[in-house]
XYZ file of C-alpha atoms in Angstrom:
155
model
C 0.000 0.000 0.000
C 2.926 2.337 -0.549
C 1.636 3.255 -4.001
C -0.614 6.211 -4.622
C -3.563 6.126 -7.026
C -1.896 8.296 -9.678
C -5.015 8.798 -11.821
C -5.387 12.188 -13.490
C -7.820 14.376 -11.550
C -10.344 16.852 -12.960
C -7.898 19.667 -12.238
C -5.169 17.983 -14.248
C -3.019 16.821 -11.340
C -2.368 13.303 -10.110
C -4.491 11.680 -7.409
C -2.409 11.208 -4.271
C -4.784 8.769 -2.528
C -2.596 6.347 -0.569
C -4.935 3.423 -1.092
C -3.495 3.004 -4.577
C -5.594 0.459 -6.490
C -8.290 0.657 -3.798
C -8.852 4.396 -4.387
C -12.636 4.940 -4.193
C -12.528 7.925 -6.558
C -10.903 6.421 -9.663
C -11.308 3.259 -11.707
C -8.579 0.898 -12.810
C -8.968 2.240 -16.354
C -8.330 5.797 -15.153
C -5.228 4.680 -13.283
C -4.026 2.682 -16.294
C -4.518 5.699 -18.563
C -2.552 7.891 -16.187
C 0.362 5.486 -15.879
C 0.546 4.659 -19.580
C 0.566 8.362 -20.403
C 3.001 9.074 -17.627
C 5.866 6.745 -18.502
C 7.263 8.801 -21.410
C 7.000 11.976 -19.341
C 8.836 10.425 -16.403
C 11.496 9.136 -18.771
C 11.694 12.563 -20.418
C 12.226 14.204 -17.026
C 14.970 11.759 -16.111
C 16.781 12.244 -19.392
C 15.972 15.933 -19.535
C 15.029 17.868 -22.612
C 18.338 19.051 -24.093
C 17.210 22.579 -24.896
C 15.603 23.150 -21.518
C 18.487 21.616 -19.556
C 21.007 23.708 -21.527
C 18.966 26.862 -20.937
C 18.739 26.160 -17.210
C 22.454 25.376 -16.978
C 23.267 28.601 -18.822
C 20.839 30.474 -16.531
C 19.142 31.898 -19.625
C 15.721 32.904 -18.303
C 14.440 33.880 -21.740
C 15.213 30.459 -23.199
C 13.778 28.675 -20.148
C 10.522 30.629 -20.386
C 10.174 29.981 -24.126
C 10.914 26.249 -23.658
C 8.318 26.015 -20.892
C 5.761 27.793 -23.067
C 6.506 25.415 -25.933
C 6.124 22.383 -23.649
C 2.916 23.783 -22.184
C 1.322 24.292 -25.588
C 2.214 20.744 -26.659
C 0.956 19.111 -23.434
C -2.533 17.711 -23.966
C -2.804 16.323 -20.424
C -3.777 19.745 -19.075
C -7.118 21.247 -20.063
C -7.176 24.196 -22.454
C -8.237 26.791 -19.869
C -5.309 25.986 -17.587
C -2.901 25.977 -20.524
C -4.183 29.370 -21.642
C -3.821 30.794 -18.134
C -0.315 29.404 -17.640
C 0.657 30.463 -21.166
C -0.510 34.020 -20.534
C 1.509 34.086 -17.314
C 4.632 32.869 -19.118
C 4.163 35.491 -21.825
C 3.917 38.188 -19.139
C 7.149 36.865 -17.609
C 8.942 36.998 -20.973
C 7.640 40.526 -21.552
C 8.804 41.619 -18.084
C 12.277 40.202 -18.737
C 12.715 42.590 -21.655
C 15.101 41.990 -24.510
C 17.310 38.923 -24.261
C 20.883 39.689 -23.281
C 23.475 39.995 -26.006
C 26.779 38.179 -25.998
C 29.727 39.718 -24.175
C 31.450 40.425 -27.482
C 28.380 42.226 -28.829
C 28.021 44.226 -25.601
C 31.723 45.181 -25.687
C 31.429 46.302 -29.324
C 28.388 48.453 -28.474
C 30.160 50.019 -25.499
C 33.281 50.756 -27.551
C 31.219 52.323 -30.339
C 29.230 54.468 -27.914
C 32.485 55.591 -26.295
C 33.961 56.561 -29.658
C 30.840 58.514 -30.596
C 30.792 60.176 -27.189
C 34.315 61.463 -27.887
C 33.421 62.702 -31.359
C 34.899 59.850 -33.387
C 32.732 58.273 -36.097
C 32.715 54.506 -36.715
C 35.929 53.289 -38.382
C 34.827 50.379 -40.571
C 31.780 48.809 -42.217
C 31.122 46.574 -39.213
C 31.020 49.553 -36.830
C 28.804 51.503 -39.254
C 26.354 48.579 -39.382
C 26.269 48.444 -35.585
C 25.819 52.220 -35.400
C 22.824 51.988 -37.732
C 21.249 49.468 -35.339
C 21.900 51.620 -32.270
C 21.363 55.199 -33.432
C 18.678 57.138 -35.302
C 19.052 58.020 -38.994
C 19.608 61.674 -38.017
C 22.473 60.675 -35.741
C 24.031 58.524 -38.484
C 23.824 61.474 -40.904
C 25.575 63.641 -38.324
C 28.318 61.006 -37.777
C 29.025 61.001 -41.525
C 29.944 64.710 -41.327
C 32.592 64.088 -38.679
C 36.287 63.815 -39.471
C 37.346 60.155 -39.490
C 39.282 59.171 -36.383
C 42.753 57.781 -36.338
C 46.021 58.355 -34.550
C 45.715 62.110 -35.106
C 42.168 62.241 -33.705
C 43.473 62.831 -30.210
């Protein structure tokens, strides 16, 4: 009698009745349906979904939230109303997180470019010009094009 019933309840959870097969609330068919549908999920949790595990290991909250939303939308064990509610909550979380972080190299390039512009030096090469066009307004880019190109004599 160590086993619990394990049948799927009306709310989408698992019945925790300690009588197991003698649970007065669920039939053997309900318990069989819950366990047959549960084996792949339990195995999936043990093995871990590569994308989700990688996102958690990397502490990438954006990726974790998107993976959870994807899993939620594909999970037919939970009724549609609960999925919609949980999905809306996850979308609010993603929205509150803001833009996903950029790589360290990208952040360093942005900081260097902003520092150059702050000191009156326009971008030096095509890569910096492309980054400047992402970061600044068209009016600012037009103004940068009027500046004297930087170099050793710029200081």
